[in-house]
Amino acid sequence: MLKYDLMIHPEKELSAIQHTLKTVFGFESFRPNQESIIRSILCRRDVFAVMPTGGGKSLCYQLPAILMNGTAVVISPLISLMKDQVDAAMANGIPSAFMNSSMDAAEVSDVYRRLTYNKIRLLYIAPERFAMPHFIDKLKSASISFFAIDEAHCVSEWGHDFRPDYLGLSLIPQIFPDVPVAAFTATATRQVQEDIISRIGLRTPYVVRASFNRANLYYEVRAKSRVENQILEFLGTHRGESGIIYRTTRDAVMETANFLRSRDIIALPYHAGLPAEDRSRNQEAFNKDEAQVIVATIAFGMGIDKSNVRFVIHADLPRNIEGYYQETGRAGRDGEPAHCLLFFGRGDIPKVRYFINAMTDERERHIANEKLRQTVGFASHNVCRRKQLLGFFGEEYPDDNCGGCDICSGSVEQVDITTDAQILMSAISRTGQRFGMGYIVDIVTGTDTSRIRKLGHHEIKTYGAGKDRDKKYWWSVGDELLAQGVLIQEGNPYPVLNITAKGTGILFGTEKITALKKEEKKTKPGRRHADAEHYDELLFEKLRALRKRIAEVQQVPPYIIFSDKTLHEICRQFPSTLSAMREIGGVGDAKLERYGEDFVMETLLYLAENPHISVPKSFAEAAADRNDEARPATGTQRKKKGETVEETYALLKGGMSLDDIAKLRGLTPSTVVSHVEHLLREGRDFDLDQVVAPAKRQKIEEFFLSAREYGLNPAVEHFNGTISYEEARITRAWLQSKNPV
Ligand code: ADP
Ligand code: MG
Ligand code: ZN
């Protein structure tokens, strides 16, 4: 089990950090910046870290909390988030607790008691606690290792989630001058960054600004036509995967959710106009994988820590790039491939303009227009989407081909516009790079204006060279050249076009340039990100179902049991022993002990049913070497394990109770129940009455049928604990075996 009294000696430090990473979290290596942040906290230095969503911020404070003496206090803005975070920490065996306004006095005093006795490594609290003198007194008398402020941008009025309560956090460095403070956020703008540091009063913090590149996200833009059908088509290639669909208006949210439900997709709506209970119920259902899809306005945002969101669809034009980045950022937190799809139609532009024109403040209107221009540019330019997004945050993406967007993967049709680019640039060059786009387009199209005549530009060679195309076309070529960095525009209020070095190459014919074909073709469906690794999808379905069953029993979201990434790895490596399971990323000691057996068993059953599958050799051998019993992970062993169900079956047939079978065979009751489920699914014949009494079974069956869902918790709650989870589980399996889906 875990050792919390590890002393940090400089020479042992490395091994202590690495050891904890492996045994508690089950990870082999750190993500970028995690290690240096952890070291700073361990050295008791303040930290300010900007890391993208999914960058792994939680681990940066959870790991030092384990190694340091005392309790780490984590300030987190949302109650729902807090509970999930505590569940996740507990699942890794870290003693944790939260304190917020949803708790009664007895619960609060219980937490205080544990705090005083130094029984909590991680205490999550809401910021408003810092306005309570009593709470501060309690903290002062406890031993606090450090403070971590999550979602720290909430302290800034410049940010999008300002929360006045966060301002009270500036008390922390004043009241606890010797305790380090680490602040974390995913908000990228520099203005917010400066604001956070000064408002909290961090003391020469170690500052980290991570790259905003989310390598596992695939970005794609498709031309929008009948968007609900397009969504349906997309879902058809992403069966069973969790995803978010963003729409601009509440009406559109309701319509799309209803439409999808009418097509048998479990989709729930979320917008600020729904009653609070509905919103949290829908969010909860999504979190727990009970609803596949949530259709939402941008009100759905912070507070989703769900790591297995596999796609984010924008069915309407996003308001601005920053928002688009944050919204798509909710996909693929677990680091596994995820798809960000934007349906772009020019018809959306007037709708946005309408709102902008209604703004009374001229400056605001100007900014909104600029943002609209950027978003339209993102969707319509022939430039790597990733490059554009990162460029927006002032980060230069170094590679020519990112391999993770529709442009770079060549799924968008391109046309060569080199000749037209040369015509436009030749006009710019021959007029001395002193004019704006309008004037140049006039020259190229051979327009007769007095200004052109006065300056003698009707006599240059390119005058009228492009008169077979209209002005609109030449404007679009100009926009394209600006977007691709071939031209730059300088000067205010009369911007003048200049040719860059890249442009010179094109002008002199040493380089070519292409643009998106205007009538966009439908892109090839289902193309996955370049480094998406193959995994066994059938096994994944089984493991996912197992994960959901366990999550229901434990009343936590499924991704807290194991992430999609962990399940994918199991579906590549097929661990057949507990020690092989331990090598899988995300499987630490606590999870191995709690869930290892169930997942190994499910994998073995699957292998037994599919003998043609070959287990990666090196992995199997390595696992066998490490296995105490030194059993070879070969076909014979698999068969032997497959036979373990048969043993249960034989004992059942012999009239033994499940408890006795578990005891006799040294298995957990849950494993034996999983055998029974398996036997039922196989349609095997045995006396079920002996496992669940007929009267009880009938009661449970009626409940399931009337509730029209098979949630185990609701069933157990409904009968006030007079039936067990195991009984509900078995009855459910029996029902499902009678009515296969
Ligand atoms: P953030 O708060 O920065 O958005 P999280 O802390 O929620 O990100 O982490 C996102 C996911 O990444 C979680 O599923 C977490 O378990 C996983 N993760 C964190 N650190 C590592 C690591 N070093 N190796 C593998 N997975 C990691
Ligand atoms: Mg987080
Ligand atoms: Zn790209």
mmCIF file of N, CA, C and O in Angstrom, residues 648-682:
data_model
loop_
_atom_site.group_PDB
_atom_site.id
_atom_site.type_symbol
_atom_site.label_atom_id
_atom_site.label_comp_id
_atom_site.label_asym_id
_atom_site.label_seq_id
_atom_site.Cartn_x
_atom_site.Cartn_y
_atom_site.Cartn_z
ATOM 1 N N THR A 648 -16.786 -22.108 -12.093
ATOM 2 C CA THR A 648 -17.909 -21.478 -11.406
ATOM 3 C C THR A 648 -19.205 -22.165 -11.818
ATOM 4 O O THR A 648 -20.076 -22.460 -10.997
ATOM 5 N N TYR A 649 -19.299 -22.424 -13.120
ATOM 6 C CA TYR A 649 -20.501 -23.059 -13.647
ATOM 7 C C TYR A 649 -20.731 -24.419 -12.993
ATOM 8 O O TYR A 649 -21.832 -24.730 -12.517
ATOM 9 N N ALA A 650 -19.653 -25.189 -12.905
ATOM 10 C CA ALA A 650 -19.769 -26.526 -12.316
ATOM 11 C C ALA A 650 -20.226 -26.435 -10.861
ATOM 12 O O ALA A 650 -21.099 -27.187 -10.413
ATOM 13 N N LEU A 651 -19.625 -25.466 -10.135
ATOM 14 C CA LEU A 651 -19.995 -25.324 -8.722
ATOM 15 C C LEU A 651 -21.443 -24.860 -8.578
ATOM 16 O O LEU A 651 -22.164 -25.306 -7.684
ATOM 17 N N LEU A 652 -21.867 -23.977 -9.480
ATOM 18 C CA LEU A 652 -23.256 -23.524 -9.479
ATOM 19 C C LEU A 652 -24.184 -24.712 -9.687
ATOM 20 O O LEU A 652 -25.181 -24.882 -8.992
ATOM 21 N N LYS A 653 -23.826 -25.513 -10.685
ATOM 22 C CA LYS A 653 -24.652 -26.690 -11.000
ATOM 23 C C LYS A 653 -24.709 -27.628 -9.795
ATOM 24 O O LYS A 653 -25.698 -28.297 -9.553
ATOM 25 N N GLY A 654 -23.607 -27.617 -9.044
ATOM 26 C CA GLY A 654 -23.564 -28.466 -7.851
ATOM 27 C C GLY A 654 -24.360 -27.883 -6.697
ATOM 28 O O GLY A 654 -24.395 -28.470 -5.624
ATOM 29 N N GLY A 655 -24.942 -26.688 -6.889
ATOM 30 C CA GLY A 655 -25.830 -26.125 -5.881
ATOM 31 C C GLY A 655 -25.147 -25.208 -4.882
ATOM 32 O O GLY A 655 -25.700 -24.882 -3.841
ATOM 33 N N MET A 656 -23.931 -24.771 -5.180
ATOM 34 C CA MET A 656 -23.226 -23.930 -4.221
ATOM 35 C C MET A 656 -23.666 -22.462 -4.368
ATOM 36 O O MET A 656 -23.967 -22.009 -5.461
ATOM 37 N N SER A 657 -23.652 -21.723 -3.237
ATOM 38 C CA SER A 657 -24.037 -20.305 -3.315
ATOM 39 C C SER A 657 -22.859 -19.471 -3.839
ATOM 40 O O SER A 657 -21.709 -19.913 -3.796
ATOM 41 N N LEU A 658 -23.163 -18.272 -4.310
ATOM 42 C CA LEU A 658 -22.110 -17.424 -4.885
ATOM 43 C C LEU A 658 -21.041 -17.090 -3.844
ATOM 44 O O LEU A 658 -19.849 -17.101 -4.145
ATOM 45 N N ASP A 659 -21.483 -16.782 -2.637
ATOM 46 C CA ASP A 659 -20.520 -16.458 -1.584
ATOM 47 C C ASP A 659 -19.551 -17.615 -1.353
ATOM 48 O O ASP A 659 -18.342 -17.420 -1.234
ATOM 49 N N ASP A 660 -20.119 -18.805 -1.304
ATOM 50 C CA ASP A 660 -19.269 -19.962 -1.060
ATOM 51 C C ASP A 660 -18.318 -20.199 -2.223
ATOM 52 O O ASP A 660 -17.151 -20.563 -2.015
ATOM 53 N N ILE A 661 -18.823 -19.981 -3.419
ATOM 54 C CA ILE A 661 -17.941 -20.158 -4.590
ATOM 55 C C ILE A 661 -16.774 -19.182 -4.491
ATOM 56 O O ILE A 661 -15.616 -19.539 -4.701
ATOM 57 N N ALA A 662 -17.106 -17.935 -4.145
ATOM 58 C CA ALA A 662 -16.059 -16.922 -4.048
ATOM 59 C C ALA A 662 -15.029 -17.334 -3.004
ATOM 60 O O ALA A 662 -13.823 -17.272 -3.243
ATOM 61 N N LYS A 663 -15.523 -17.763 -1.836
ATOM 62 C CA LYS A 663 -14.605 -18.148 -0.757
ATOM 63 C C LYS A 663 -13.757 -19.333 -1.168
ATOM 64 O O LYS A 663 -12.535 -19.333 -1.044
ATOM 65 N N LEU A 664 -14.418 -20.327 -1.688
ATOM 66 C CA LEU A 664 -13.713 -21.546 -2.060
ATOM 67 C C LEU A 664 -12.603 -21.262 -3.067
ATOM 68 O O LEU A 664 -11.503 -21.784 -2.958
ATOM 69 N N ARG A 665 -12.924 -20.401 -4.034
ATOM 70 C CA ARG A 665 -11.974 -20.194 -5.120
ATOM 71 C C ARG A 665 -11.056 -18.999 -4.895
ATOM 72 O O ARG A 665 -10.208 -18.700 -5.731
ATOM 73 N N GLY A 666 -11.268 -18.290 -3.788
ATOM 74 C CA GLY A 666 -10.424 -17.129 -3.502
ATOM 75 C C GLY A 666 -10.642 -15.997 -4.493
ATOM 76 O O GLY A 666 -9.723 -15.261 -4.829
ATOM 77 N N LEU A 667 -11.879 -15.870 -4.981
ATOM 78 C CA LEU A 667 -12.192 -14.782 -5.913
ATOM 79 C C LEU A 667 -13.028 -13.736 -5.183
ATOM 80 O O LEU A 667 -13.611 -14.021 -4.142
ATOM 81 N N THR A 668 -13.102 -12.517 -5.761
ATOM 82 C CA THR A 668 -13.992 -11.525 -5.167
ATOM 83 C C THR A 668 -15.416 -11.858 -5.600
ATOM 84 O O THR A 668 -15.624 -12.436 -6.683
ATOM 85 N N PRO A 669 -16.413 -11.486 -4.757
ATOM 86 C CA PRO A 669 -17.801 -11.739 -5.142
ATOM 87 C C PRO A 669 -18.099 -11.124 -6.506
ATOM 88 O O PRO A 669 -18.818 -11.717 -7.322
ATOM 89 N N SER A 670 -17.505 -9.951 -6.764
ATOM 90 C CA SER A 670 -17.783 -9.276 -8.036
ATOM 91 C C SER A 670 -17.314 -10.116 -9.226
ATOM 92 O O SER A 670 -17.960 -10.158 -10.268
ATOM 93 N N THR A 671 -16.197 -10.805 -9.045
ATOM 94 C CA THR A 671 -15.706 -11.661 -10.133
ATOM 95 C C THR A 671 -16.669 -12.818 -10.379
ATOM 96 O O THR A 671 -16.982 -13.157 -11.523
ATOM 97 N N VAL A 672 -17.139 -13.400 -9.286
ATOM 98 C CA VAL A 672 -18.066 -14.522 -9.457
ATOM 99 C C VAL A 672 -19.351 -14.040 -10.131
ATOM 100 O O VAL A 672 -19.887 -14.708 -11.017
ATOM 101 N N VAL A 673 -19.802 -12.846 -9.721
ATOM 102 C CA VAL A 673 -21.000 -12.303 -10.378
ATOM 103 C C VAL A 673 -20.729 -12.102 -11.864
ATOM 104 O O VAL A 673 -21.581 -12.380 -12.700
ATOM 105 N N SER A 674 -19.516 -11.661 -12.192
ATOM 106 C CA SER A 674 -19.231 -11.463 -13.621
ATOM 107 C C SER A 674 -19.252 -12.801 -14.361
ATOM 108 O O SER A 674 -19.625 -12.861 -15.530
ATOM 109 N N HIS A 675 -18.866 -13.879 -13.677
ATOM 110 C CA HIS A 675 -18.992 -15.200 -14.311
ATOM 111 C C HIS A 675 -20.460 -15.523 -14.586
ATOM 112 O O HIS A 675 -20.813 -16.016 -15.656
ATOM 113 N N VAL A 676 -21.292 -15.232 -13.576
ATOM 114 C CA VAL A 676 -22.716 -15.540 -13.745
ATOM 115 C C VAL A 676 -23.288 -14.723 -14.907
ATOM 116 O O VAL A 676 -24.032 -15.232 -15.747
ATOM 117 N N GLU A 677 -22.889 -13.456 -14.962
ATOM 118 C CA GLU A 677 -23.367 -12.624 -16.073
ATOM 119 C C GLU A 677 -22.965 -13.230 -17.410
ATOM 120 O O GLU A 677 -23.747 -13.281 -18.349
ATOM 121 N N HIS A 678 -21.711 -13.673 -17.433
ATOM 122 C CA HIS A 678 -21.210 -14.279 -18.664
ATOM 123 C C HIS A 678 -22.032 -15.509 -19.041
ATOM 124 O O HIS A 678 -22.435 -15.671 -20.199
ATOM 125 N N LEU A 679 -22.301 -16.345 -18.065
ATOM 126 C CA LEU A 679 -23.067 -17.568 -18.329
ATOM 127 C C LEU A 679 -24.469 -17.230 -18.836
ATOM 128 O O LEU A 679 -24.983 -17.866 -19.752
ATOM 129 N N LEU A 680 -25.061 -16.193 -18.245
ATOM 130 C CA LEU A 680 -26.404 -15.804 -18.685
ATOM 131 C C LEU A 680 -26.374 -15.298 -20.120
ATOM 132 O O LEU A 680 -27.220 -15.647 -20.933
ATOM 133 N N ARG A 681 -25.352 -14.478 -20.408
ATOM 134 C CA ARG A 681 -25.243 -13.951 -21.761
ATOM 135 C C ARG A 681 -25.073 -15.073 -22.773
ATOM 136 O O ARG A 681 -25.526 -14.986 -23.901
ATOM 137 N N GLU A 682 -24.356 -16.130 -22.346
ATOM 138 C CA GLU A 682 -24.136 -17.265 -23.225
ATOM 139 C C GLU A 682 -25.369 -18.140 -23.354
ATOM 140 O O GLU A 682 -25.376 -19.099 -24.110
#
